[in-house]
CSV table of C-alpha atoms in Angstrom, one decimal:
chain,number,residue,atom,x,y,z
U,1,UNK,CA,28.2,90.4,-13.6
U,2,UNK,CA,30.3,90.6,-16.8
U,3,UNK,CA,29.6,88.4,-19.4
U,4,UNK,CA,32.7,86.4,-19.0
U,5,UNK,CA,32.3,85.8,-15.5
U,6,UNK,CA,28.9,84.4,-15.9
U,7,UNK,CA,30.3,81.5,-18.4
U,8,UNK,CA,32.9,80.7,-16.3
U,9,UNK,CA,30.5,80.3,-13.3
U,10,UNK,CA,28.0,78.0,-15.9
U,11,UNK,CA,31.2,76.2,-16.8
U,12,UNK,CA,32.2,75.5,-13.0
U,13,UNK,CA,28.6,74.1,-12.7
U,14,UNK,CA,28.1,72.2,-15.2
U,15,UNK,CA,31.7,70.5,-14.1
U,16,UNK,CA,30.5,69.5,-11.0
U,17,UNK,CA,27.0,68.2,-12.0
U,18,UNK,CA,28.9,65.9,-14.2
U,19,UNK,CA,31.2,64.8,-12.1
U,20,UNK,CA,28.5,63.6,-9.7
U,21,UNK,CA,26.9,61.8,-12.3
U,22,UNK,CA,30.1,60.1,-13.2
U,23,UNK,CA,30.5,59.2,-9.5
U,24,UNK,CA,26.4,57.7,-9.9
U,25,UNK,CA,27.0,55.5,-12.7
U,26,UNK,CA,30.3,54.4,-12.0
U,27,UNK,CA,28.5,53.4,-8.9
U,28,UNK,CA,25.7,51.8,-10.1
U,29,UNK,CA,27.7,49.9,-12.7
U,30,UNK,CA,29.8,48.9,-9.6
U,31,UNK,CA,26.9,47.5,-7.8
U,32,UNK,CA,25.0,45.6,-10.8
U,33,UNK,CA,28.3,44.3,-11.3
U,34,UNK,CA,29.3,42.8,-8.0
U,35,UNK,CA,24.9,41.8,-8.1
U,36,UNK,CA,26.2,39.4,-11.0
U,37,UNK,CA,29.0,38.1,-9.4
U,38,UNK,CA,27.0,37.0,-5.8
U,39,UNK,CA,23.8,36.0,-8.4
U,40,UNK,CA,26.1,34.2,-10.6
U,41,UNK,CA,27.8,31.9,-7.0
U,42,UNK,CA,24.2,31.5,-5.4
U,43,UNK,CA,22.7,30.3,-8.8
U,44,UNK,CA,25.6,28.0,-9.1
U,45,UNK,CA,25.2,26.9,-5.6
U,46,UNK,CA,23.4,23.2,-6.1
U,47,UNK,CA,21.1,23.2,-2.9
U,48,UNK,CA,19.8,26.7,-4.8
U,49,UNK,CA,19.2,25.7,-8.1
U,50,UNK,CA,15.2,24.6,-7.2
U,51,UNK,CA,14.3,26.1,-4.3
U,52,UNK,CA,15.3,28.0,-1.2
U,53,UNK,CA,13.1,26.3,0.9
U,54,UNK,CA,13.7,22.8,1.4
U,55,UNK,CA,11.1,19.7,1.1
U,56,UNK,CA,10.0,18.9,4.0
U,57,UNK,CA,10.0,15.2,5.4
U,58,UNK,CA,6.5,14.5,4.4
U,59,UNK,CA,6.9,15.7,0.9
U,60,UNK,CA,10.1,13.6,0.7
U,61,UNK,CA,8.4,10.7,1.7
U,62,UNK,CA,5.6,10.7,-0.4
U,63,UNK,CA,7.8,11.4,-3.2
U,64,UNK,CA,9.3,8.2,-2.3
U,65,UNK,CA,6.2,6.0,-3.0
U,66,UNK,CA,7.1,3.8,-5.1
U,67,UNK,CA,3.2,3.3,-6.5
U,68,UNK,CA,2.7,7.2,-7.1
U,69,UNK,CA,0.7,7.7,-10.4
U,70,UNK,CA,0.1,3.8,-10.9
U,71,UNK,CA,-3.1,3.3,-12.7
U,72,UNK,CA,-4.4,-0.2,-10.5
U,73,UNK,CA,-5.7,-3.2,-13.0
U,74,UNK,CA,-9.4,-3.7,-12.9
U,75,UNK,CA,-10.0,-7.4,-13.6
U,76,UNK,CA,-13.2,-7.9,-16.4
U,77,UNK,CA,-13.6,-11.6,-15.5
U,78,UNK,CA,-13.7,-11.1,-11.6
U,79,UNK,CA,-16.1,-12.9,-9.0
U,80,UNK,CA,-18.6,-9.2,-9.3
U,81,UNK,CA,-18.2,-8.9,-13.1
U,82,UNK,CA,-19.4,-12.6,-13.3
U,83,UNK,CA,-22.3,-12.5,-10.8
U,84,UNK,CA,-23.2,-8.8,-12.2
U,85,UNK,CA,-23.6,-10.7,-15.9
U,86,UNK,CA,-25.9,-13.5,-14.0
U,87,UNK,CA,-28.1,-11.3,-12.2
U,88,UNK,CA,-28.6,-8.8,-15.2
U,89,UNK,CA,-31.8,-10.2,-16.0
U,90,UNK,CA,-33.4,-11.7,-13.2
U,91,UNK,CA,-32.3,-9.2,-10.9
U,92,UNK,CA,-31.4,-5.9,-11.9
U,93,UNK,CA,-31.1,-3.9,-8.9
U,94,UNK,CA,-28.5,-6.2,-7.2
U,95,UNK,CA,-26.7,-6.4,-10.6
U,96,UNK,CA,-26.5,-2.8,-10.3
U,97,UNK,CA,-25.1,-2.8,-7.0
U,98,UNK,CA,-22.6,-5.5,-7.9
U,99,UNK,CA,-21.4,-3.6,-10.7
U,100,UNK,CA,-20.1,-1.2,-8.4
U,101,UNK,CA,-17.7,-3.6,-6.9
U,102,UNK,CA,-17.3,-5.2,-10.1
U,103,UNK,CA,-15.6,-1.6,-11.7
U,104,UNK,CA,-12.8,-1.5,-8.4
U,105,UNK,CA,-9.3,-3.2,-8.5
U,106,UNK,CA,-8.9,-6.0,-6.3
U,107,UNK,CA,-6.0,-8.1,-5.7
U,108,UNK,CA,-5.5,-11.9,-7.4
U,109,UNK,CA,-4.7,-14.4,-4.8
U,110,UNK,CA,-2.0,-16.9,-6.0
U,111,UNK,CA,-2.6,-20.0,-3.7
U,112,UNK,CA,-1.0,-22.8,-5.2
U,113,UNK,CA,1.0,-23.7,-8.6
U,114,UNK,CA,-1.8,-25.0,-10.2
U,115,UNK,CA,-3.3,-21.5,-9.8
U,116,UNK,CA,-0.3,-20.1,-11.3
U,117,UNK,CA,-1.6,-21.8,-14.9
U,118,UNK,CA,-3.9,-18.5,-15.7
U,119,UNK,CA,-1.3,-16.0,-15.0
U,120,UNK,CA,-0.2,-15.1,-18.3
U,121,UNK,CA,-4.1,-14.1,-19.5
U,122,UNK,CA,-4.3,-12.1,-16.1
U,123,UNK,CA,-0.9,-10.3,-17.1
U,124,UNK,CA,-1.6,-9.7,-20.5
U,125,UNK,CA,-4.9,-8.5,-19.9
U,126,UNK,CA,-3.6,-6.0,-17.4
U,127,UNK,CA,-0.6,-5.0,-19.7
U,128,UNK,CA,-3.1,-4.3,-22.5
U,129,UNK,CA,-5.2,-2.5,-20.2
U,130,UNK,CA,-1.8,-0.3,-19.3
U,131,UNK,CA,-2.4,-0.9,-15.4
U,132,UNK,CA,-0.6,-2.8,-12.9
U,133,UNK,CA,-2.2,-5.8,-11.1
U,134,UNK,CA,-1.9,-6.8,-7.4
U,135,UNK,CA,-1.0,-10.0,-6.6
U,136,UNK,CA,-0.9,-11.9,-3.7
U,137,UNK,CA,1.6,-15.0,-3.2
U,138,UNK,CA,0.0,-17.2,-0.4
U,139,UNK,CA,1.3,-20.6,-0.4
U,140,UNK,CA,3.9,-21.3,2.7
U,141,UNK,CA,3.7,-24.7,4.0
U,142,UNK,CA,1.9,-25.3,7.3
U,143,UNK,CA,-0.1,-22.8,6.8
U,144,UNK,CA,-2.7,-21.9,9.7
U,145,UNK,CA,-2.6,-24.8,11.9
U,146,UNK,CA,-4.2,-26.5,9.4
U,147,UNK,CA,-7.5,-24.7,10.1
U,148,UNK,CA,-9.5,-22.1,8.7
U,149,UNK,CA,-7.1,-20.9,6.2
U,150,UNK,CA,-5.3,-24.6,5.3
U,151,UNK,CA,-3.1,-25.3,3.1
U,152,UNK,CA,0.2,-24.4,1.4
U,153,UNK,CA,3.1,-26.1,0.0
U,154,UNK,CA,4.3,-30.0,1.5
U,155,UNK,CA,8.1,-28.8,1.7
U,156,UNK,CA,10.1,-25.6,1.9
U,157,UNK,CA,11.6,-26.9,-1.5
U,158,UNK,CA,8.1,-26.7,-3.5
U,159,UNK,CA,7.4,-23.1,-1.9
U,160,UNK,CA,10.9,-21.9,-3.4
U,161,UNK,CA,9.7,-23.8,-6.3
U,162,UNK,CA,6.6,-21.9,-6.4
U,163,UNK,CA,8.1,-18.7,-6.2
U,164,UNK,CA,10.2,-19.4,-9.2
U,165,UNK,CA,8.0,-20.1,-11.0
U,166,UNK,CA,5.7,-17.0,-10.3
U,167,UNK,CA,8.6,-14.8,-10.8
U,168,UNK,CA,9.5,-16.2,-14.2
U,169,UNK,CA,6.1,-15.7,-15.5
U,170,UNK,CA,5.5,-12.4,-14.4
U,171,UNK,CA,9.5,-11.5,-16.3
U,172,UNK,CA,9.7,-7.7,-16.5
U,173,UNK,CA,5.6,-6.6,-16.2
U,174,UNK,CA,5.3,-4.5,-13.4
U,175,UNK,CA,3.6,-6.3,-10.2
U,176,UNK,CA,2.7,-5.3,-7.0
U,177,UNK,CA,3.0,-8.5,-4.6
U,178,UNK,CA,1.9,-8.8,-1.6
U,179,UNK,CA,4.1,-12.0,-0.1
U,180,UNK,CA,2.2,-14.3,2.5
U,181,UNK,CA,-0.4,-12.6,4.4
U,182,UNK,CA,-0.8,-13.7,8.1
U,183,UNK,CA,2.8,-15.6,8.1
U,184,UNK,CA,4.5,-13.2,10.6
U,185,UNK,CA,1.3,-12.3,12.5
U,186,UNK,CA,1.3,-16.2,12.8
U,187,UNK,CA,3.9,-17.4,13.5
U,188,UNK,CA,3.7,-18.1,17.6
U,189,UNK,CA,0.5,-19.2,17.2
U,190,UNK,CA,-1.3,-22.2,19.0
U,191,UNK,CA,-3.7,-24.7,17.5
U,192,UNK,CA,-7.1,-25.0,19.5
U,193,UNK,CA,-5.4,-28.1,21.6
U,194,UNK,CA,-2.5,-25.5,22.9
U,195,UNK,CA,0.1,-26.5,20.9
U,196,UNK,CA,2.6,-24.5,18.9
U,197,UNK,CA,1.7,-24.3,15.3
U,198,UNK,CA,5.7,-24.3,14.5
U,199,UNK,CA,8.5,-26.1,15.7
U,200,UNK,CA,11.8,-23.4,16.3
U,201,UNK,CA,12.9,-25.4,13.0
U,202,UNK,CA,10.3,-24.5,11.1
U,203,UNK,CA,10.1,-20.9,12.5
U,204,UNK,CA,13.2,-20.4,11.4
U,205,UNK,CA,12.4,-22.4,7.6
U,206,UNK,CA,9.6,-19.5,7.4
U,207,UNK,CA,12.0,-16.4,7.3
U,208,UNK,CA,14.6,-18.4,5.1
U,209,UNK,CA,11.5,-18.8,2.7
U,210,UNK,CA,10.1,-14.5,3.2
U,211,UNK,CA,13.3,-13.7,3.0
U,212,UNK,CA,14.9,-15.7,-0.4
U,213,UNK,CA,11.1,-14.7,-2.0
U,214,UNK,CA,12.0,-11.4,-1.6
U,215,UNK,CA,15.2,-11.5,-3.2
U,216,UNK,CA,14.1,-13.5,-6.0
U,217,UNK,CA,10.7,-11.5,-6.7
U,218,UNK,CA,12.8,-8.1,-6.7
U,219,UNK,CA,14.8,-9.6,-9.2
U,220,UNK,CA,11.8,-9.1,-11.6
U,221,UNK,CA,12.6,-4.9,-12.7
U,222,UNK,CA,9.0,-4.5,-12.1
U,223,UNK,CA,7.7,-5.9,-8.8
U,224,UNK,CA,7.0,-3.9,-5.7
U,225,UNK,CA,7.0,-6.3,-2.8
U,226,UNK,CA,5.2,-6.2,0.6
U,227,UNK,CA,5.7,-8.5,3.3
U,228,UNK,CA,2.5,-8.7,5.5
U,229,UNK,CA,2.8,-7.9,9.1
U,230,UNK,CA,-0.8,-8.5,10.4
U,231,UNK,CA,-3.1,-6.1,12.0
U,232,UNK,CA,-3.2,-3.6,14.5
U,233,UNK,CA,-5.4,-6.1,16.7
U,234,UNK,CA,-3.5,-9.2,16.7
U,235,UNK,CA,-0.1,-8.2,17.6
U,236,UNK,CA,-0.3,-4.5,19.1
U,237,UNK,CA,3.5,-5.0,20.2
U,238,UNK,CA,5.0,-3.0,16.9
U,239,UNK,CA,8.4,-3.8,18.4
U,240,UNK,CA,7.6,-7.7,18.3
U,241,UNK,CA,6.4,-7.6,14.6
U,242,UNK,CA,9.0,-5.1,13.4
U,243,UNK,CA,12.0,-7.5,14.8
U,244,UNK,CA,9.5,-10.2,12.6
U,245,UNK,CA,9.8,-8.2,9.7
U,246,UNK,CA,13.5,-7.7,9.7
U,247,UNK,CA,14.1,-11.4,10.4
U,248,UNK,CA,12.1,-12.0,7.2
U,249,UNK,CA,13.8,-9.8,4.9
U,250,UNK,CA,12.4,-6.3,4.7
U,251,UNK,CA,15.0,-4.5,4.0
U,252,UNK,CA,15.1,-5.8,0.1
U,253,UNK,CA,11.3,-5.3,0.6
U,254,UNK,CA,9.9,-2.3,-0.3
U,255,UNK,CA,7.9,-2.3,2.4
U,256,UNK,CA,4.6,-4.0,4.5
U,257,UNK,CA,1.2,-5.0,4.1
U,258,UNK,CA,-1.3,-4.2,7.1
U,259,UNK,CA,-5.1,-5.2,7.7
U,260,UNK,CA,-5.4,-8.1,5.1
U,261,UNK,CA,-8.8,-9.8,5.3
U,262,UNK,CA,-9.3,-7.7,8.7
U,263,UNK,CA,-11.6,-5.2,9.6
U,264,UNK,CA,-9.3,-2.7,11.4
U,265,UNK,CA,-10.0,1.4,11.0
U,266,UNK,CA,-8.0,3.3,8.5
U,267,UNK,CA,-6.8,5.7,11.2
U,268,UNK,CA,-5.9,3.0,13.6
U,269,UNK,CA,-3.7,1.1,11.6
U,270,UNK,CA,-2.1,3.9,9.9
U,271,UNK,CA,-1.0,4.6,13.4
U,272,UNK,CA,0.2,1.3,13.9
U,273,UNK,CA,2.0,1.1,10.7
U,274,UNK,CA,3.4,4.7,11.5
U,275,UNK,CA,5.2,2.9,14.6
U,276,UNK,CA,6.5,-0.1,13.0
U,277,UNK,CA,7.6,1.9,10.4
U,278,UNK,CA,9.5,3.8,13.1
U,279,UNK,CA,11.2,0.7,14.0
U,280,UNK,CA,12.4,-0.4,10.4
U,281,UNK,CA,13.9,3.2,9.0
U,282,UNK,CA,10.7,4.7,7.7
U,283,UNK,CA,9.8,1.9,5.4
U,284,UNK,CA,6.6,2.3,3.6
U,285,UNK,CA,3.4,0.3,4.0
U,286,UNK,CA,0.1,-0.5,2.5
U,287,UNK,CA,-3.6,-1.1,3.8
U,288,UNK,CA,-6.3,-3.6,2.9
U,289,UNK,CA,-9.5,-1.4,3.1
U,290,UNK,CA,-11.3,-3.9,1.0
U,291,UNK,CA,-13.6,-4.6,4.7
U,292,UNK,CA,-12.8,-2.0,7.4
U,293,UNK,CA,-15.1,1.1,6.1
U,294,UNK,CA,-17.3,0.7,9.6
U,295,UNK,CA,-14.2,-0.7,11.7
U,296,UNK,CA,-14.3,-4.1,13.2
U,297,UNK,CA,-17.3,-6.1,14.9
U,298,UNK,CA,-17.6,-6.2,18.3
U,299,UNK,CA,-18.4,-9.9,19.2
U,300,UNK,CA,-19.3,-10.1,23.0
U,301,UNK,CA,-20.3,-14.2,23.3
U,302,UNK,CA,-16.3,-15.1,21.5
U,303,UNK,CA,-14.7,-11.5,21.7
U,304,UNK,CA,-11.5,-13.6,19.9
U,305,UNK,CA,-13.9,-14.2,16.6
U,306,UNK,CA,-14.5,-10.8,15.3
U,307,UNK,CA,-12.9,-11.5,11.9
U,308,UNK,CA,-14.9,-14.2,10.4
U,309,UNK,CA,-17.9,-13.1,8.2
U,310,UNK,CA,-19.0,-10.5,10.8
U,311,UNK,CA,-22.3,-9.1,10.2
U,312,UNK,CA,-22.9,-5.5,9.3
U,313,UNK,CA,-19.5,-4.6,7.8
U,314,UNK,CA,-19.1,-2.2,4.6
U,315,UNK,CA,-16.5,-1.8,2.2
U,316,UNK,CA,-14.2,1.0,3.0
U,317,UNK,CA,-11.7,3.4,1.2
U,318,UNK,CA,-11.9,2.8,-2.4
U,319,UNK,CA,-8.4,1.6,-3.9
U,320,UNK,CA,-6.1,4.2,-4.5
U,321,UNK,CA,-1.9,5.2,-4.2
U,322,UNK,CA,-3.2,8.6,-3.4
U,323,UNK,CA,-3.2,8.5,0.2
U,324,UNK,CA,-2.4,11.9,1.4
U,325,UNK,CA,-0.2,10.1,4.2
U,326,UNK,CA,3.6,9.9,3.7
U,327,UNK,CA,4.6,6.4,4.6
U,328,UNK,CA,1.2,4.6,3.1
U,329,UNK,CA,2.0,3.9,-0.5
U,330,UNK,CA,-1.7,2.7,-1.2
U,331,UNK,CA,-5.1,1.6,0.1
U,332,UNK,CA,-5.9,-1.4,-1.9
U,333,UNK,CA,-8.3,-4.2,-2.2
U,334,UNK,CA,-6.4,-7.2,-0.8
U,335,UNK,CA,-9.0,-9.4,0.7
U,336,UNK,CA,-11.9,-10.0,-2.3
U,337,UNK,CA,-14.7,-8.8,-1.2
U,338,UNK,CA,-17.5,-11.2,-0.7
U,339,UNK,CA,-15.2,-14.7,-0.4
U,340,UNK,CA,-15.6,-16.0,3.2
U,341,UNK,CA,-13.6,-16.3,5.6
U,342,UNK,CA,-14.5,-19.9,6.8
U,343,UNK,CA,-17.2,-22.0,7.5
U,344,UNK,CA,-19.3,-22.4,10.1
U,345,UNK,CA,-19.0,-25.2,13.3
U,346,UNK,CA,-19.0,-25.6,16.6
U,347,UNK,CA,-15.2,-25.4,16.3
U,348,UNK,CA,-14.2,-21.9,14.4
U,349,UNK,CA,-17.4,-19.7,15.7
U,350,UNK,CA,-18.2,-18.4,12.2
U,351,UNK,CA,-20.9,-16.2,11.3
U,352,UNK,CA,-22.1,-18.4,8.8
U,353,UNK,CA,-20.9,-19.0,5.4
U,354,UNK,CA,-19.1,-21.1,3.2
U,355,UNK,CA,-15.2,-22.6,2.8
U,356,UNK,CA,-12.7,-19.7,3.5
U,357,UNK,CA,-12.1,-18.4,0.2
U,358,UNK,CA,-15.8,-19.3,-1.6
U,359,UNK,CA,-17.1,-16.8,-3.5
U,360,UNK,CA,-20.6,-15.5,-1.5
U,361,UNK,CA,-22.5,-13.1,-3.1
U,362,UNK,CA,-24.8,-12.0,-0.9
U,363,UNK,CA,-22.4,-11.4,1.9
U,364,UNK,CA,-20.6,-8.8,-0.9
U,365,UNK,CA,-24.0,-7.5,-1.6
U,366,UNK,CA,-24.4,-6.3,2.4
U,367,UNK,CA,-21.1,-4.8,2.1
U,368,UNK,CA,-21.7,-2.9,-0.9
U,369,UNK,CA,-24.9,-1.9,0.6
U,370,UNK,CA,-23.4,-0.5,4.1
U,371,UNK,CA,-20.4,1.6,2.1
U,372,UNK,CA,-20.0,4.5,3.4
U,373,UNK,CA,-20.4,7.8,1.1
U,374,UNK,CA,-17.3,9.6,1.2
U,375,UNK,CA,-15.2,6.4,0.6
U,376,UNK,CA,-16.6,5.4,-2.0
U,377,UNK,CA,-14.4,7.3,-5.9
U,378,UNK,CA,-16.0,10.7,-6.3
């Protein structure tokens, strides 16, 4: 092959391998640039911006919890701290024990407007703490039948009175509230002659009174109100006490309170609460585990009295808003441990014990005692 010939063949080759190289890039620059275009519309796209897997339900509902994070108040002058400080001395191992219920959170019961006098300490020792206290407002008229738990307000116009004045002294801090426990549960009930606690009239005065201390606490920017709805023992028909709720003004709640001063399983009422809150558009809901670590007590001579100083009860599930479950914002210490829950007669069947609402040491000692291991803080 001449010399000639062989350039031009060399030539013809080296034609060709560029013009598929040509044909390669311009492709690739082709496809990285349409890659841009579709990268630049899906990262623009807002439901892709985060994530292309969506939250699911549960996740979206605990975000929801309107306690996530809060660090609970821990009150220094409390019943335990008190009784821990007498017994240092004299008795040193209940002391110690004591002190164990002395370091826990545990809601301040607001019974009256006298009691209303020490609020401003209470607040301002919790703001300087930089935790958020739990309060309970307790105080409807014609309360209980005028039994175990008597007492209240004389008029619907001192309760509103009351309220007002609670929510003016708490101004902006932020508050839990738990508003009137047993009040709904309640409200059919009969006195130990059979007669209706509650006219229809005054029925209907106590959702006028939930509901306007609902709107008037949430007033305050930083309360978090629950109505209380009772236990899972006392009324197991959640459509009943969900129509309750709504008559008393949940919706500008943020949600319920279940198990106050009971004894009712963890698992059991969460359950419950899960179907009221079924009822009522997934709204939220807190437990009182202050009692219920070994469930209720099974009393076979008066199977009604299960509630009242039973024997053999622990503390259960330390307070905490870290549930793990989507709709319960919290498991909190509502009822103090260690005050009773009446006194003993022929008439309320009582285990023994003081005045509902006396501080009894001993009776907190037995369920510090019982407390199971893995509810107690690790």
């Amino acid at each position: 092959m001449s010399l000639n010939k062989q350039a031009k063949r060399q030539a013809r080759k080296r034609k060709k391998r560029l013009a598929v190289a040509a044909v390669i890039t311009g492709g690739l620059l082709i496809c990285c640039l349409l890659g841009a275009v579709l990268y630049k519309g899906f990262a623009s796209h807002p439901s892709q911006q985060k994530s292309t897997t969506p939250k699911s339900m549960s996740e979206k509902l605990s975000a929801s919890n309107p306690l996530r994070g809060t660090v609970l108040f821990v009150d220094p002058n409390s019943n335990a701290a008190q009784q821990a400080t007498t017994w240092r001395a004299s008795q040193p191992h209940q002391a110690a024990a004591m002190d164990r219920l002395a370091a826990l959170p545990i809601a301040k019961w607001l019974t009256s407007t006298e009691s209303l006098a020490s609020l401003d300490t209470y607040l301002a020792d919790a703001k300087a703490a930089k935790a958020v206290p739990v309060l309970v407002a307790y105080n409807l008229p014609l309360r209980d039948c005028g039994r175990y738990s008597a007492g209240g307000t004389r008029a619907a116009a001192d309760y509103q009175a009351f309220i007002s004045t609670l929510a003016a002294r708490i101004g902006g801090t932020r508050v839990i509230i738990i508003l009137e426990p047993d009040a709904l549960a309640g409200i059919e009930n009969y006195n130990d002659q059979g007669r209706a606690c509650l006219s229809d009239e005054q029925r209907t005065m106590y959702y006028t009174l939930l509901q306007d201390a609902v709107v008037r606490l949430k007033v305050q920017a930083g309360t978090t109100v629950y109505i209380d709805a009772g236990n899972s023992a006392w009324i197991q028909d959640t459509t009943k006490i969900a129509a309750r709720l709504q008559s008393a003004g949940i919706a500008n709640a943020d949600g319920f309170s279940l198990n106050i001063s009971n004894f009712q399983p963890t698992d059991d009422t969460t359950k419950y609460g899960q179907a009221i809150a079924d009822k009522l558009d997934g709204k939220h809901f807190i437990i009182d585990t202050s009692r219920n670590g070994l469930g209720a007590y099974v009393n076979t001579t008066y199977p009604d009295y299960t509630w009242c100083n039973p024997p053999g009860r622990s503390l259960g599930h330390f307070p905490t808003t870290a549930t793990g479950k989507p709709l319960v914002d919290a498991y909190l210490y509502i009822k103090y441990p260690g005050e009773s829950d009446g006194q003993d007669s022929e008439t309320n069947k009582c285990f023994g014990g003081p005045k509902a609402g006396t501080w009894w040491p001993e009776y907190a000692l037995g369920l510090i005692k019982q407390w199971p291991q893995d509810l107690q803080p690790r």
